[in-house]
Short mmCIF file of C-alpha atoms in Angstrom, two decimals:
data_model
loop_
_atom_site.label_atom_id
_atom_site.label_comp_id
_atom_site.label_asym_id
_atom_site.label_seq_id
_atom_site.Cartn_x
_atom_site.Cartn_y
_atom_site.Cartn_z
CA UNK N 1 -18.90 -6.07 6.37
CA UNK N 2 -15.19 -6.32 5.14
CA UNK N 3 -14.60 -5.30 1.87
CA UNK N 4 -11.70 -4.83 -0.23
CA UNK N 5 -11.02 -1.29 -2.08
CA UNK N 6 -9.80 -0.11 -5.23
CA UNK N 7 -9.13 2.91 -7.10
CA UNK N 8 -12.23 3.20 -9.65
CA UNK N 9 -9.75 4.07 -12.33
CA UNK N 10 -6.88 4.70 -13.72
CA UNK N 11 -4.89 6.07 -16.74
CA UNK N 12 -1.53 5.38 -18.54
CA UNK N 13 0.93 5.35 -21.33
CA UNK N 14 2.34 2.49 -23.40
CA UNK N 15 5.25 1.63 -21.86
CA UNK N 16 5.09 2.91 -18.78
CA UNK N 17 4.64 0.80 -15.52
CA UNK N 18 1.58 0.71 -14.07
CA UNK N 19 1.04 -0.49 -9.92
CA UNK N 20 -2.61 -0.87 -8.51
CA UNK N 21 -2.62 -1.13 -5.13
CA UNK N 22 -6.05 -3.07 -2.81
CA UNK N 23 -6.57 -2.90 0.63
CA UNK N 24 -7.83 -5.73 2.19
CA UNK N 25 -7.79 -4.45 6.04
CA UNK N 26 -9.96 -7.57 7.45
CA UNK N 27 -8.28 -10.38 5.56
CA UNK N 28 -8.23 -13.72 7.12
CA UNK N 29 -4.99 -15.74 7.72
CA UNK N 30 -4.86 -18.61 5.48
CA UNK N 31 -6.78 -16.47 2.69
CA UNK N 32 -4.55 -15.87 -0.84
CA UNK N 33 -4.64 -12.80 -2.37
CA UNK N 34 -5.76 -13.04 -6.55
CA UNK N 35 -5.47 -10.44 -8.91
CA UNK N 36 -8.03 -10.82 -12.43
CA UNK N 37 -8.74 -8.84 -15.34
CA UNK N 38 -11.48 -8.61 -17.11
CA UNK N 39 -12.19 -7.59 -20.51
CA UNK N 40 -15.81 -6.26 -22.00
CA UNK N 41 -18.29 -9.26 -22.42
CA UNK N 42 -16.07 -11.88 -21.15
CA UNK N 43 -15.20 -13.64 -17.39
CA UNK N 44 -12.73 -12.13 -15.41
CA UNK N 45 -8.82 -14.23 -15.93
CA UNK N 46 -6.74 -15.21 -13.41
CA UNK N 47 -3.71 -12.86 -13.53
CA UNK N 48 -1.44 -13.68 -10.43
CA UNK N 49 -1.72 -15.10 -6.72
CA UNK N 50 0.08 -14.60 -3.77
CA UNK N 51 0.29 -15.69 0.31
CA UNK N 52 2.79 -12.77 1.33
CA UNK N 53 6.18 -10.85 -0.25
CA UNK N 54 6.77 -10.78 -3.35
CA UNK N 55 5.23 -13.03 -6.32
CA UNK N 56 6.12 -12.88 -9.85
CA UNK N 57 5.54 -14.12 -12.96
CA UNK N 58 5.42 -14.03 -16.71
CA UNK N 59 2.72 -10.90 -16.55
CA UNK N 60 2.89 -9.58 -13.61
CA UNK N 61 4.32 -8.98 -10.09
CA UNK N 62 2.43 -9.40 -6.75
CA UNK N 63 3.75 -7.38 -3.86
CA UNK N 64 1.95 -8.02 -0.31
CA UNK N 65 3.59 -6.37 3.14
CA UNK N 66 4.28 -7.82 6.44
CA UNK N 67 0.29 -7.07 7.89
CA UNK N 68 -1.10 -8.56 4.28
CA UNK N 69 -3.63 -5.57 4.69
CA UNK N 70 -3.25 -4.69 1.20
CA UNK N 71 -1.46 -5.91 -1.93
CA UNK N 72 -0.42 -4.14 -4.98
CA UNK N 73 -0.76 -5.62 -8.33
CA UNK N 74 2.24 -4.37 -11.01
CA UNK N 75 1.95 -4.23 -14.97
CA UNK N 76 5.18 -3.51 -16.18
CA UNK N 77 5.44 -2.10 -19.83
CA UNK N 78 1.47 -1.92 -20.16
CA UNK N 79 0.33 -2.01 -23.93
CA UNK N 80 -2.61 -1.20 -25.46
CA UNK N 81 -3.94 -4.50 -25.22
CA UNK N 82 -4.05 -4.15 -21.47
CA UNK N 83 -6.68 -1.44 -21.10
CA UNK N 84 -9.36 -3.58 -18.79
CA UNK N 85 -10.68 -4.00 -15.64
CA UNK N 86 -8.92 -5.31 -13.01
CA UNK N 87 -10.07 -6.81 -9.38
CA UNK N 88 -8.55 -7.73 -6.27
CA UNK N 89 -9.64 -11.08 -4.51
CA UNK N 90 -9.39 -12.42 -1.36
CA UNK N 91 -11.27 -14.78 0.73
CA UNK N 92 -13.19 -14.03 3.58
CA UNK N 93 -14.10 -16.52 6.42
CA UNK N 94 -17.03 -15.51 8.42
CA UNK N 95 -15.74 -17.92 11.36
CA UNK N 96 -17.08 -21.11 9.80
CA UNK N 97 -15.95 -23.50 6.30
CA UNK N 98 -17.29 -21.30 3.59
CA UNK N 99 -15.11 -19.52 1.48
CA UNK N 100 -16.65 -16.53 0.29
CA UNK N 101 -14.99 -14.40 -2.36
CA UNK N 102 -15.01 -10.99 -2.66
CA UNK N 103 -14.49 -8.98 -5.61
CA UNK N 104 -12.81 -5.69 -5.34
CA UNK N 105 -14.65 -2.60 -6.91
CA UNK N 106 -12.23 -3.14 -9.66
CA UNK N 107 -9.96 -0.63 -11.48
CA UNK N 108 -10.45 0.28 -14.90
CA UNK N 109 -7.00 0.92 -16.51
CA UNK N 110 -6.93 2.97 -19.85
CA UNK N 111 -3.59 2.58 -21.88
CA UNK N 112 -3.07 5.25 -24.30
CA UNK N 113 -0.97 5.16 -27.00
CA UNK Q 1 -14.55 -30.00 -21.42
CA UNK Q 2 -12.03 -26.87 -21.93
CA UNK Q 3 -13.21 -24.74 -19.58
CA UNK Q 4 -16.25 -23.71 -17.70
CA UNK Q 5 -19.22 -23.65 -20.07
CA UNK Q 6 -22.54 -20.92 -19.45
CA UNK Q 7 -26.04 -21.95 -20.83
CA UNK Q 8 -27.85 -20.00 -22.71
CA UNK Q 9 -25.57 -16.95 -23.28
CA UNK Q 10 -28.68 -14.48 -23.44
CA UNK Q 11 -31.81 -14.49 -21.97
CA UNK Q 12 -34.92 -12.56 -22.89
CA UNK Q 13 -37.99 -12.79 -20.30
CA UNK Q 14 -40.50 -10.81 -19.29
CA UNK Q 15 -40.96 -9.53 -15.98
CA UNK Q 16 -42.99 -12.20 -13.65
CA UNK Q 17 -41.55 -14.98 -15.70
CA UNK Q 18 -39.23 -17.90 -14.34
CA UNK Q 19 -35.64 -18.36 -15.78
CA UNK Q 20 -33.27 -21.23 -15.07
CA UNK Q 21 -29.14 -20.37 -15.89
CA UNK Q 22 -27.15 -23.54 -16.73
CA UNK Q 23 -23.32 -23.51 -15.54
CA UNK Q 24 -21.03 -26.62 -16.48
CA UNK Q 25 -17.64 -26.20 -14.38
CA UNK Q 26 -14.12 -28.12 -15.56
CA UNK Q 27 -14.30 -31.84 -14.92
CA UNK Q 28 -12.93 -32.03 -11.34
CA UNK Q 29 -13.50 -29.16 -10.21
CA UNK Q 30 -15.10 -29.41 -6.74
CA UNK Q 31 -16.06 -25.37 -5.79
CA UNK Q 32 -18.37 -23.30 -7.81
CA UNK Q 33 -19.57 -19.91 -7.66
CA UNK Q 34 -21.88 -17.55 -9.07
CA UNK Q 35 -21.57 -13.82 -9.30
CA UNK Q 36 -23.62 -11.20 -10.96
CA UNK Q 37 -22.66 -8.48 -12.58
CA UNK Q 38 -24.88 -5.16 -13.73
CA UNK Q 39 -23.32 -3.01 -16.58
CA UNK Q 40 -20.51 -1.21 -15.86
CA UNK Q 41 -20.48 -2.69 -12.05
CA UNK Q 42 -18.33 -5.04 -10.16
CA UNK Q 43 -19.00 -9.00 -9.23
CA UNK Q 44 -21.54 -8.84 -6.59
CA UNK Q 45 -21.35 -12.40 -5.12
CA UNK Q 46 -24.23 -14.75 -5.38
CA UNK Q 47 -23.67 -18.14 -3.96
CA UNK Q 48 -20.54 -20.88 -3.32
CA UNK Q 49 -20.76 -24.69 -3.47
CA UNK Q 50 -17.45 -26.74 -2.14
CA UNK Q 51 -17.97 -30.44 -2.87
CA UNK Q 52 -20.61 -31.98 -1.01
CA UNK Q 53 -21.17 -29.19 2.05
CA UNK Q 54 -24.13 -26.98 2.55
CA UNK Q 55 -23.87 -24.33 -0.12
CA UNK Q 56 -22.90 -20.63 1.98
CA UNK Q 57 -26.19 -18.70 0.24
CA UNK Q 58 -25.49 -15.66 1.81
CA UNK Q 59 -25.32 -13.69 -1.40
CA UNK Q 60 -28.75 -14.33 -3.06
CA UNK Q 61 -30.48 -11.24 -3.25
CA UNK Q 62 -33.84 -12.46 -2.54
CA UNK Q 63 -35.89 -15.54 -1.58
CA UNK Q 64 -36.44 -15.71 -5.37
CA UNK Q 65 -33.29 -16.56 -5.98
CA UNK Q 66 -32.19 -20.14 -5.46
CA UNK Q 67 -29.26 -22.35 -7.10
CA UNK Q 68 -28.31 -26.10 -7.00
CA UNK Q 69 -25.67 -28.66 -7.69
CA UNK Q 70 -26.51 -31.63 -8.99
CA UNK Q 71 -23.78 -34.55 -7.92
CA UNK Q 72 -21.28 -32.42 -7.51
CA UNK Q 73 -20.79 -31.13 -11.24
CA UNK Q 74 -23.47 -28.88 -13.11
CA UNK Q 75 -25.47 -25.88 -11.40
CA UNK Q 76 -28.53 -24.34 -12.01
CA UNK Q 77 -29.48 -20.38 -10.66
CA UNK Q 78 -33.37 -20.24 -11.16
CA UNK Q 79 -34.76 -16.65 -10.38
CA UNK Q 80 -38.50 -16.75 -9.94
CA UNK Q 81 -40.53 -13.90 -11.09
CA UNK Q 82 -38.04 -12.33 -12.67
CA UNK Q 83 -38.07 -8.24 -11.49
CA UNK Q 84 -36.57 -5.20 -14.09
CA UNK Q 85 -33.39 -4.90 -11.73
CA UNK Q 86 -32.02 -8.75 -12.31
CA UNK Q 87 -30.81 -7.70 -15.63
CA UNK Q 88 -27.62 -8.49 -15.24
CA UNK Q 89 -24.90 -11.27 -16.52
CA UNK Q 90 -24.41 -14.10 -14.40
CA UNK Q 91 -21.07 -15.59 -14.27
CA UNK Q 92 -20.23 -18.97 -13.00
CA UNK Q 93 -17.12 -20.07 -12.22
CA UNK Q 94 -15.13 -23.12 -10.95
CA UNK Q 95 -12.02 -23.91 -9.06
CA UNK Q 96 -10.08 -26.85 -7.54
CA UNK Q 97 -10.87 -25.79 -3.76
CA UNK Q 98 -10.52 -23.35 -1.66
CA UNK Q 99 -8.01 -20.46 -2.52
CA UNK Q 100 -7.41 -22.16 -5.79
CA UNK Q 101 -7.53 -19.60 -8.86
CA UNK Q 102 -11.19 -19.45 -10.61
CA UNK Q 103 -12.24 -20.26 -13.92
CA UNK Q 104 -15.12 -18.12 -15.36
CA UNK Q 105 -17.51 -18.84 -18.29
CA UNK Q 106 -18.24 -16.26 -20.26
CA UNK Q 107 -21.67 -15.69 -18.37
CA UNK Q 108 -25.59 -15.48 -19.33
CA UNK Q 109 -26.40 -11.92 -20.04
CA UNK Q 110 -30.39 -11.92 -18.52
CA UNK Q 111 -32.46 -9.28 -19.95
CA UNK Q 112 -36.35 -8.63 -18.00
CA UNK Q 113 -38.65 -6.68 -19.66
#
């Protein structure tokens, strides 16, 4: 069964510029990719979406090659306040109308001061 | 209302019991999803309703498991004799169609004794 897949975790500094890359090898072609993060006892929260290239905005940037087989989410200047999950989404369509979403394994980022 | 809206937010039951898990999406809204999710895991995909087609169910765990979708708006996730391992939180969430970004409730945090 297709999956997507994550690094389980990983660590940082204030400031610094943090990329987490998913792979996404069986992705269909008129899925989106969708990046969320998650803090403890709440819903994930839509961070960024993107179709291909290069996607930006007032968070974070979205960077998807040619074969869309993976994407790579990028914090830039991570803060404290950061320090969550985050998961990779894409769609998956098993040949018929659903849309089934998939949740990445997520990546817990820890921000140190 | 504001945004998607999870009832009750805990749940205590003992094991063999029924429980029923309320989830109010944003007005408009046409897809709906739930996920569950055990401590410290990832989303694990229940079930997906896009306006009026046949729900894709491929995610419910058991035959104990069911959800609906009354005219097109709230949805109810009744587990029948509820079992140790569904302690979990259930998160619903709600979007404007397919590949649109999802809105999560905060989720019903089900504890079986």
């Amino acid at each position: 069964l297709a999956k997507t897949t994550q690094p389980i975790s990983m660590d940082s500094y204030e400031g610094q510029e943090v990329n987490i890359t998913c792979s996404h090898n069986n992705i269909a072609t008129n899925d989106y990719i969708t990046w969320y993060q998650q803090f403890p006892s709440q819903g994930p929260r839509f961070i960024i979406q993107g179709y291909k290239t290069k996607v930006t905005n007032e968070v974070a940037s979205l960077f998807i090659p040619a074969d869309r087989k993976s994407s790579t989410l990028s914090l830039p200047r991570v803060s404290l306040s950061d320090t969550a999950v985050y998961y990779c989404l894409v769609g998956f369509n098993y040949g018929g109308a659903t849309n089934k979403l998939i949740f990445g394994t997520g990546t817990l980022l820890a921000v140190q001061p | 209302g504001a945004g998607v809206s999870q009832s009750p937010s805990n749940k205590v039951t003992e094991k063999g019991k029924d429980v029923e898990l309320r989830c109010d999406p944003i007005s408009g809204h046409t897809a709906l999803y739930w996920y569950r999710q055990s401590l410290g895991q990832g989303l694990e995909f229940l079930i997906y309703f896009q306006g009026n087609s046949a729900p894709d169910k491929s995610g419910l765990p058991s035959d104990r498991f069911s959800a609906e979708r009354t005219g097109g708006s709230v949805s109810t996730l009744t587990i029948q004799r509820t079992q140790q391992e569904d302690s979990a939180v259930y998160l619903c969430a709600s979007s404007l169609g397919v590949n649109e970004k999802l809105f999560f409730g905060s989720g019903t945090q089900l504890s079986v004794l």
